[in-house]
């Protein structure tokens, strides 16, 4: 039984995380992508990809947790992504904010048992994209509330993920530090690989997140492993903290290196799915690349986590 995330990160071999939840559950019919209702992929959408499946179809979520655990995940992320009160209100579930966050942790914990740690997912609120920097105080209140709910529900640690603005990430890290929660921090790079949305390079993001107290720093979502690797190297070289990588499993392009800006998002994702073999290769390279925590994000089901595991195992044998 892993005792703490700090122990896992210091074990000398990369930690195997889990995969992506919302897109997989959308594919299985349990999550609303917002497609047809609004323009998705702008970061300004209303109720798309929210986690009400936690209370509406808990068995579907439980099953996906089981699949990741069986694939070897050492951490299960509670499905609390986009689980802040304001975002849930936009999907009509604001009054169930406590319920959704609490049940998400409970479900993950039941499946994890003694075999995996449970992380609370804390994501961007979308208010930096929708409203702008003037929303910072509101964002702080929302993230503070969610982090309190996750702490009370008993998560082992937090993963702050899919932030496009470094400024918003730093608010999340500040709230997490005030709550005394160990936190791994991953930015998502959109629309370019060299700068996040508010203009900071991967190097600057890694330094700032480290200084803000993140236990590990890195990137998640938006790119497939091969396209994410160079920015992970930059983050690794800029920080003494462990590096965490949870790439997406979608083929991006030189001109649009982020899948949520491709025309295939969200209705044509099958046509740009990356083969799991790429994740096996990524797992095999992780240790040598100095990546301490590997998992997957959007597009990664249990087969991708098995592939990562096979890659990690091959590297260990060689
Ligand atoms: Zn993702």
PDB file of N, CA and C in Angstrom, residues 149-228:
ATOM      1  N   UNK A 149     -13.619  21.244   0.326  1.00  0.00           N
ATOM      2  CA  UNK A 149     -14.489  20.070   0.182  1.00  0.00           C
ATOM      3  C   UNK A 149     -13.669  18.800  -0.040  1.00  0.00           C
ATOM      4  N   UNK A 150     -12.633  18.914  -0.879  1.00  0.00           N
ATOM      5  CA  UNK A 150     -11.803  17.747  -1.179  1.00  0.00           C
ATOM      6  C   UNK A 150     -11.009  17.308   0.047  1.00  0.00           C
ATOM      7  N   UNK A 151     -10.511  18.286   0.778  1.00  0.00           N
ATOM      8  CA  UNK A 151      -9.756  17.967   2.007  1.00  0.00           C
ATOM      9  C   UNK A 151     -10.681  17.281   3.013  1.00  0.00           C
ATOM     10  N   UNK A 152     -11.858  17.853   3.203  1.00  0.00           N
ATOM     11  CA  UNK A 152     -12.819  17.273   4.155  1.00  0.00           C
ATOM     12  C   UNK A 152     -13.229  15.862   3.735  1.00  0.00           C
ATOM     13  N   UNK A 153     -13.289  15.625   2.427  1.00  0.00           N
ATOM     14  CA  UNK A 153     -13.691  14.305   1.937  1.00  0.00           C
ATOM     15  C   UNK A 153     -12.551  13.288   2.055  1.00  0.00           C
ATOM     16  N   UNK A 154     -11.343  13.777   2.364  1.00  0.00           N
ATOM     17  CA  UNK A 154     -10.249  12.859   2.683  1.00  0.00           C
ATOM     18  C   UNK A 154      -9.331  12.463   1.538  1.00  0.00           C
ATOM     19  N   UNK A 155      -9.142  13.341   0.539  1.00  0.00           N
ATOM     20  CA  UNK A 155      -8.179  12.996  -0.518  1.00  0.00           C
ATOM     21  C   UNK A 155      -6.771  12.949   0.076  1.00  0.00           C
ATOM     22  N   UNK A 156      -5.887  12.165  -0.545  1.00  0.00           N
ATOM     23  CA  UNK A 156      -4.509  12.083  -0.067  1.00  0.00           C
ATOM     24  C   UNK A 156      -3.699  13.296  -0.494  1.00  0.00           C
ATOM     25  N   UNK A 157      -4.004  13.803  -1.664  1.00  0.00           N
ATOM     26  CA  UNK A 157      -3.291  14.980  -2.178  1.00  0.00           C
ATOM     27  C   UNK A 157      -4.103  15.549  -3.334  1.00  0.00           C
ATOM     28  N   UNK A 158      -3.627  16.641  -3.909  1.00  0.00           N
ATOM     29  CA  UNK A 158      -4.345  17.275  -5.025  1.00  0.00           C
ATOM     30  C   UNK A 158      -3.503  17.243  -6.300  1.00  0.00           C
ATOM     31  N   UNK A 159      -4.176  17.187  -7.429  1.00  0.00           N
ATOM     32  CA  UNK A 159      -3.520  17.452  -8.712  1.00  0.00           C
ATOM     33  C   UNK A 159      -4.199  18.680  -9.300  1.00  0.00           C
ATOM     34  N   UNK A 160      -3.445  19.776  -9.379  1.00  0.00           N
ATOM     35  CA  UNK A 160      -3.947  20.996 -10.020  1.00  0.00           C
ATOM     36  C   UNK A 160      -3.610  20.864 -11.497  1.00  0.00           C
ATOM     37  N   UNK A 161      -4.628  20.796 -12.345  1.00  0.00           N
ATOM     38  CA  UNK A 161      -4.376  20.411 -13.739  1.00  0.00           C
ATOM     39  C   UNK A 161      -5.196  21.219 -14.738  1.00  0.00           C
ATOM     40  N   UNK A 162      -4.671  21.209 -15.977  1.00  0.00           N
ATOM     41  CA  UNK A 162      -5.375  21.823 -17.104  1.00  0.00           C
ATOM     42  C   UNK A 162      -5.612  23.317 -16.909  1.00  0.00           C
ATOM     43  N   UNK A 163      -4.639  23.979 -16.309  1.00  0.00           N
ATOM     44  CA  UNK A 163      -4.696  25.442 -16.215  1.00  0.00           C
ATOM     45  C   UNK A 163      -4.038  26.027 -17.467  1.00  0.00           C
ATOM     46  N   UNK A 164      -4.727  26.951 -18.109  1.00  0.00           N
ATOM     47  CA  UNK A 164      -4.164  27.647 -19.278  1.00  0.00           C
ATOM     48  C   UNK A 164      -3.416  28.912 -18.858  1.00  0.00           C
ATOM     49  N   UNK A 165      -3.866  29.520 -17.747  1.00  0.00           N
ATOM     50  CA  UNK A 165      -3.235  30.752 -17.238  1.00  0.00           C
ATOM     51  C   UNK A 165      -2.397  30.419 -16.003  1.00  0.00           C
ATOM     52  N   UNK A 166      -1.120  30.785 -16.060  1.00  0.00           N
ATOM     53  CA  UNK A 166      -0.252  30.565 -14.890  1.00  0.00           C
ATOM     54  C   UNK A 166      -0.808  31.325 -13.682  1.00  0.00           C
ATOM     55  N   UNK A 167      -1.338  32.509 -13.920  1.00  0.00           N
ATOM     56  CA  UNK A 167      -1.863  33.312 -12.803  1.00  0.00           C
ATOM     57  C   UNK A 167      -2.955  32.551 -12.043  1.00  0.00           C
ATOM     58  N   UNK A 168      -3.806  31.856 -12.781  1.00  0.00           N
ATOM     59  CA  UNK A 168      -4.873  31.100 -12.115  1.00  0.00           C
ATOM     60  C   UNK A 168      -4.294  29.885 -11.379  1.00  0.00           C
ATOM     61  N   UNK A 169      -3.310  29.231 -12.004  1.00  0.00           N
ATOM     62  CA  UNK A 169      -2.625  28.104 -11.336  1.00  0.00           C
ATOM     63  C   UNK A 169      -2.025  28.547 -10.010  1.00  0.00           C
ATOM     64  N   UNK A 170      -1.417  29.720 -10.000  1.00  0.00           N
ATOM     65  CA  UNK A 170      -0.755  30.175  -8.768  1.00  0.00           C
ATOM     66  C   UNK A 170      -1.786  30.464  -7.672  1.00  0.00           C
ATOM     67  N   UNK A 171      -2.982  30.891  -8.072  1.00  0.00           N
ATOM     68  CA  UNK A 171      -4.066  31.065  -7.089  1.00  0.00           C
ATOM     69  C   UNK A 171      -4.425  29.698  -6.498  1.00  0.00           C
ATOM     70  N   UNK A 172      -4.550  28.692  -7.360  1.00  0.00           N
ATOM     71  CA  UNK A 172      -4.886  27.337  -6.893  1.00  0.00           C
ATOM     72  C   UNK A 172      -3.817  26.825  -5.927  1.00  0.00           C
ATOM     73  N   UNK A 173      -2.545  27.034  -6.283  1.00  0.00           N
ATOM     74  CA  UNK A 173      -1.459  26.542  -5.426  1.00  0.00           C
ATOM     75  C   UNK A 173      -1.446  27.269  -4.083  1.00  0.00           C
ATOM     76  N   UNK A 174      -1.786  28.545  -4.125  1.00  0.00           N
ATOM     77  CA  UNK A 174      -1.850  29.321  -2.888  1.00  0.00           C
ATOM     78  C   UNK A 174      -2.974  28.786  -1.986  1.00  0.00           C
ATOM     79  N   UNK A 175      -4.133  28.516  -2.571  1.00  0.00           N
ATOM     80  CA  UNK A 175      -5.258  27.966  -1.793  1.00  0.00           C
ATOM     81  C   UNK A 175      -4.884  26.592  -1.229  1.00  0.00           C
ATOM     82  N   UNK A 176      -4.206  25.785  -2.043  1.00  0.00           N
ATOM     83  CA  UNK A 176      -3.815  24.444  -1.594  1.00  0.00           C
ATOM     84  C   UNK A 176      -2.826  24.536  -0.438  1.00  0.00           C
ATOM     85  N   UNK A 177      -1.876  25.455  -0.553  1.00  0.00           N
ATOM     86  CA  UNK A 177      -0.883  25.625   0.518  1.00  0.00           C
ATOM     87  C   UNK A 177      -1.566  26.085   1.801  1.00  0.00           C
ATOM     88  N   UNK A 178      -2.513  27.012   1.690  1.00  0.00           N
ATOM     89  CA  UNK A 178      -3.233  27.491   2.887  1.00  0.00           C
ATOM     90  C   UNK A 178      -3.994  26.351   3.548  1.00  0.00           C
ATOM     91  N   UNK A 179      -4.468  25.410   2.724  1.00  0.00           N
ATOM     92  CA  UNK A 179      -5.226  24.276   3.266  1.00  0.00           C
ATOM     93  C   UNK A 179      -4.294  23.149   3.722  1.00  0.00           C
ATOM     94  N   UNK A 180      -2.993  23.326   3.499  1.00  0.00           N
ATOM     95  CA  UNK A 180      -2.028  22.297   3.902  1.00  0.00           C
ATOM     96  C   UNK A 180      -2.094  21.047   3.048  1.00  0.00           C
ATOM     97  N   UNK A 181      -2.522  21.192   1.780  1.00  0.00           N
ATOM     98  CA  UNK A 181      -2.655  20.020   0.906  1.00  0.00           C
ATOM     99  C   UNK A 181      -1.457  19.887  -0.028  1.00  0.00           C
ATOM    100  N   UNK A 182      -0.763  18.728  -0.007  1.00  0.00           N
ATOM    101  CA  UNK A 182       0.297  18.486  -0.987  1.00  0.00           C
ATOM    102  C   UNK A 182      -0.314  18.493  -2.394  1.00  0.00           C
ATOM    103  N   UNK A 183       0.371  19.137  -3.334  1.00  0.00           N
ATOM    104  CA  UNK A 183      -0.232  19.330  -4.661  1.00  0.00           C
ATOM    105  C   UNK A 183       0.780  19.145  -5.779  1.00  0.00           C
ATOM    106  N   UNK A 184       0.393  18.380  -6.782  1.00  0.00           N
ATOM    107  CA  UNK A 184       1.174  18.273  -8.017  1.00  0.00           C
ATOM    108  C   UNK A 184       0.538  19.250  -9.012  1.00  0.00           C
ATOM    109  N   UNK A 185       1.359  19.948  -9.780  1.00  0.00           N
ATOM    110  CA  UNK A 185       0.825  21.029 -10.609  1.00  0.00           C
ATOM    111  C   UNK A 185       1.180  20.838 -12.076  1.00  0.00           C
ATOM    112  N   UNK A 186       0.154  20.765 -12.924  1.00  0.00           N
ATOM    113  CA  UNK A 186       0.422  20.625 -14.361  1.00  0.00           C
ATOM    114  C   UNK A 186      -0.329  21.680 -15.165  1.00  0.00           C
ATOM    115  N   UNK A 187       0.439  22.423 -15.944  1.00  0.00           N
ATOM    116  CA  UNK A 187      -0.135  23.405 -16.876  1.00  0.00           C
ATOM    117  C   UNK A 187      -0.534  22.695 -18.171  1.00  0.00           C
ATOM    118  N   UNK A 188      -1.469  23.296 -18.897  1.00  0.00           N
ATOM    119  CA  UNK A 188      -1.786  22.821 -20.251  1.00  0.00           C
ATOM    120  C   UNK A 188      -1.425  23.927 -21.221  1.00  0.00           C
ATOM    121  N   UNK A 189      -0.663  23.558 -22.247  1.00  0.00           N
ATOM    122  CA  UNK A 189      -0.166  24.591 -23.156  1.00  0.00           C
ATOM    123  C   UNK A 189      -1.071  24.742 -24.373  1.00  0.00           C
ATOM    124  N   UNK A 190      -1.681  25.917 -24.452  1.00  0.00           N
ATOM    125  CA  UNK A 190      -2.615  26.258 -25.518  1.00  0.00           C
ATOM    126  C   UNK A 190      -2.619  27.769 -25.651  1.00  0.00           C
ATOM    127  N   UNK A 191      -2.562  28.359 -26.793  1.00  0.00           N
ATOM    128  CA  UNK A 191      -2.569  27.700 -28.095  1.00  0.00           C
ATOM    129  C   UNK A 191      -1.190  27.295 -28.614  1.00  0.00           C
ATOM    130  N   UNK A 192      -0.088  27.645 -27.908  1.00  0.00           N
ATOM    131  CA  UNK A 192       1.220  27.243 -28.437  1.00  0.00           C
ATOM    132  C   UNK A 192       1.963  26.391 -27.407  1.00  0.00           C
ATOM    133  N   UNK A 193       3.043  25.766 -27.869  1.00  0.00           N
ATOM    134  CA  UNK A 193       3.840  24.929 -26.979  1.00  0.00           C
ATOM    135  C   UNK A 193       4.842  25.753 -26.189  1.00  0.00           C
ATOM    136  N   UNK A 194       5.127  26.955 -26.692  1.00  0.00           N
ATOM    137  CA  UNK A 194       6.197  27.738 -26.077  1.00  0.00           C
ATOM    138  C   UNK A 194       5.683  28.716 -25.033  1.00  0.00           C
ATOM    139  N   UNK A 195       4.369  28.929 -24.998  1.00  0.00           N
ATOM    140  CA  UNK A 195       3.797  29.849 -24.015  1.00  0.00           C
ATOM    141  C   UNK A 195       2.410  29.360 -23.605  1.00  0.00           C
ATOM    142  N   UNK A 196       2.100  29.504 -22.317  1.00  0.00           N
ATOM    143  CA  UNK A 196       0.720  29.240 -21.910  1.00  0.00           C
ATOM    144  C   UNK A 196      -0.126  30.467 -22.283  1.00  0.00           C
ATOM    145  N   UNK A 197      -1.410  30.423 -21.989  1.00  0.00           N
ATOM    146  CA  UNK A 197      -2.306  31.467 -22.500  1.00  0.00           C
ATOM    147  C   UNK A 197      -1.943  32.869 -22.001  1.00  0.00           C
ATOM    148  N   UNK A 198      -1.429  32.974 -20.756  1.00  0.00           N
ATOM    149  CA  UNK A 198      -1.016  34.312 -20.312  1.00  0.00           C
ATOM    150  C   UNK A 198       0.471  34.592 -20.527  1.00  0.00           C
ATOM    151  N   UNK A 199       1.050  33.874 -21.508  1.00  0.00           N
ATOM    152  CA  UNK A 199       2.343  34.282 -22.047  1.00  0.00           C
ATOM    153  C   UNK A 199       3.595  33.811 -21.324  1.00  0.00           C
ATOM    154  N   UNK A 200       3.500  32.748 -20.517  1.00  0.00           N
ATOM    155  CA  UNK A 200       4.685  32.264 -19.809  1.00  0.00           C
ATOM    156  C   UNK A 200       5.224  30.992 -20.453  1.00  0.00           C
ATOM    157  N   UNK A 201       6.541  30.905 -20.526  1.00  0.00           N
ATOM    158  CA  UNK A 201       7.168  29.725 -21.121  1.00  0.00           C
ATOM    159  C   UNK A 201       7.067  28.544 -20.146  1.00  0.00           C
ATOM    160  N   UNK A 202       7.251  27.326 -20.645  1.00  0.00           N
ATOM    161  CA  UNK A 202       7.285  26.167 -19.742  1.00  0.00           C
ATOM    162  C   UNK A 202       8.314  26.350 -18.623  1.00  0.00           C
ATOM    163  N   UNK A 203       9.464  26.918 -18.955  1.00  0.00           N
ATOM    164  CA  UNK A 203      10.499  27.170 -17.950  1.00  0.00           C
ATOM    165  C   UNK A 203       9.975  28.079 -16.845  1.00  0.00           C
ATOM    166  N   UNK A 204       9.347  29.177 -17.257  1.00  0.00           N
ATOM    167  CA  UNK A 204       8.810  30.122 -16.257  1.00  0.00           C
ATOM    168  C   UNK A 204       7.709  29.466 -15.419  1.00  0.00           C
ATOM    169  N   UNK A 205       6.867  28.677 -16.074  1.00  0.00           N
ATOM    170  CA  UNK A 205       5.783  28.001 -15.336  1.00  0.00           C
ATOM    171  C   UNK A 205       6.366  27.052 -14.294  1.00  0.00           C
ATOM    172  N   UNK A 206       7.376  26.263 -14.711  1.00  0.00           N
ATOM    173  CA  UNK A 206       7.961  25.285 -13.785  1.00  0.00           C
ATOM    174  C   UNK A 206       8.555  25.984 -12.573  1.00  0.00           C
ATOM    175  N   UNK A 207       9.278  27.076 -12.829  1.00  0.00           N
ATOM    176  CA  UNK A 207       9.898  27.807 -11.710  1.00  0.00           C
ATOM    177  C   UNK A 207       8.843  28.373 -10.779  1.00  0.00           C
ATOM    178  N   UNK A 208       7.828  29.015 -11.364  1.00  0.00           N
ATOM    179  CA  UNK A 208       6.805  29.672 -10.543  1.00  0.00           C
ATOM    180  C   UNK A 208       6.008  28.646  -9.737  1.00  0.00           C
ATOM    181  N   UNK A 209       5.676  27.516 -10.350  1.00  0.00           N
ATOM    182  CA  UNK A 209       4.893  26.496  -9.632  1.00  0.00           C
ATOM    183  C   UNK A 209       5.738  25.865  -8.516  1.00  0.00           C
ATOM    184  N   UNK A 210       7.029  25.680  -8.785  1.00  0.00           N
ATOM    185  CA  UNK A 210       7.921  25.148  -7.744  1.00  0.00           C
ATOM    186  C   UNK A 210       7.973  26.103  -6.570  1.00  0.00           C
ATOM    187  N   UNK A 211       8.183  27.385  -6.888  1.00  0.00           N
ATOM    188  CA  UNK A 211       8.285  28.381  -5.809  1.00  0.00           C
ATOM    189  C   UNK A 211       6.981  28.494  -5.030  1.00  0.00           C
ATOM    190  N   UNK A 212       5.877  28.205  -5.710  1.00  0.00           N
ATOM    191  CA  UNK A 212       4.572  28.290  -5.030  1.00  0.00           C
ATOM    192  C   UNK A 212       4.284  27.049  -4.194  1.00  0.00           C
ATOM    193  N   UNK A 213       5.243  26.117  -4.164  1.00  0.00           N
ATOM    194  CA  UNK A 213       5.111  24.991  -3.238  1.00  0.00           C
ATOM    195  C   UNK A 213       4.635  23.683  -3.848  1.00  0.00           C
ATOM    196  N   UNK A 214       4.491  23.623  -5.189  1.00  0.00           N
ATOM    197  CA  UNK A 214       4.059  22.355  -5.801  1.00  0.00           C
ATOM    198  C   UNK A 214       5.082  21.251  -5.494  1.00  0.00           C
ATOM    199  N   UNK A 215       4.578  20.057  -5.212  1.00  0.00           N
ATOM    200  CA  UNK A 215       5.462  18.912  -4.945  1.00  0.00           C
ATOM    201  C   UNK A 215       6.122  18.415  -6.213  1.00  0.00           C
ATOM    202  N   UNK A 216       5.398  18.545  -7.323  1.00  0.00           N
ATOM    203  CA  UNK A 216       5.914  18.135  -8.630  1.00  0.00           C
ATOM    204  C   UNK A 216       5.314  19.092  -9.652  1.00  0.00           C
ATOM    205  N   UNK A 217       6.022  19.299 -10.749  1.00  0.00           N
ATOM    206  CA  UNK A 217       5.526  20.228 -11.772  1.00  0.00           C
ATOM    207  C   UNK A 217       5.572  19.565 -13.143  1.00  0.00           C
ATOM    208  N   UNK A 218       4.711  20.006 -14.037  1.00  0.00           N
ATOM    209  CA  UNK A 218       4.719  19.404 -15.361  1.00  0.00           C
ATOM    210  C   UNK A 218       3.565  19.885 -16.209  1.00  0.00           C
ATOM    211  N   UNK A 219       3.104  18.992 -17.095  1.00  0.00           N
ATOM    212  CA  UNK A 219       2.059  19.373 -18.045  1.00  0.00           C
ATOM    213  C   UNK A 219       1.072  18.224 -18.193  1.00  0.00           C
ATOM    214  N   UNK A 220      -0.150  18.580 -18.565  1.00  0.00           N
ATOM    215  CA  UNK A 220      -1.151  17.557 -18.864  1.00  0.00           C
ATOM    216  C   UNK A 220      -2.020  18.025 -20.018  1.00  0.00           C
ATOM    217  N   UNK A 221      -2.687  17.068 -20.632  1.00  0.00           N
ATOM    218  CA  UNK A 221      -3.715  17.322 -21.653  1.00  0.00           C
ATOM    219  C   UNK A 221      -3.150  18.018 -22.908  1.00  0.00           C
ATOM    220  N   UNK A 222      -4.027  18.273 -23.856  1.00  0.00           N
ATOM    221  CA  UNK A 222      -3.795  19.055 -25.086  1.00  0.00           C
ATOM    222  C   UNK A 222      -2.869  18.424 -26.122  1.00  0.00           C
ATOM    223  N   UNK A 223      -1.718  17.824 -25.700  1.00  0.00           N
ATOM    224  CA  UNK A 223      -0.821  17.235 -26.695  1.00  0.00           C
ATOM    225  C   UNK A 223      -0.617  15.745 -26.445  1.00  0.00           C
ATOM    226  N   UNK A 224      -0.257  15.062 -27.507  1.00  0.00           N
ATOM    227  CA  UNK A 224       0.185  13.679 -27.415  1.00  0.00           C
ATOM    228  C   UNK A 224       1.617  13.661 -26.866  1.00  0.00           C
ATOM    229  N   UNK A 225       2.076  12.483 -26.384  1.00  0.00           N
ATOM    230  CA  UNK A 225       3.383  12.432 -25.720  1.00  0.00           C
ATOM    231  C   UNK A 225       4.527  13.041 -26.537  1.00  0.00           C
ATOM    232  N   UNK A 226       4.634  12.693 -27.805  1.00  0.00           N
ATOM    233  CA  UNK A 226       5.795  13.150 -28.573  1.00  0.00           C
ATOM    234  C   UNK A 226       5.847  14.673 -28.661  1.00  0.00           C
ATOM    235  N   UNK A 227       4.689  15.299 -28.780  1.00  0.00           N
ATOM    236  CA  UNK A 227       4.699  16.756 -28.893  1.00  0.00           C
ATOM    237  C   UNK A 227       4.866  17.433 -27.529  1.00  0.00           C
ATOM    238  N   UNK A 228       4.502  16.728 -26.479  1.00  0.00           N
ATOM    239  CA  UNK A 228       4.647  17.307 -25.137  1.00  0.00           C
ATOM    240  C   UNK A 228       6.075  17.201 -24.607  1.00  0.00           C
TER     241      UNK A 228
END
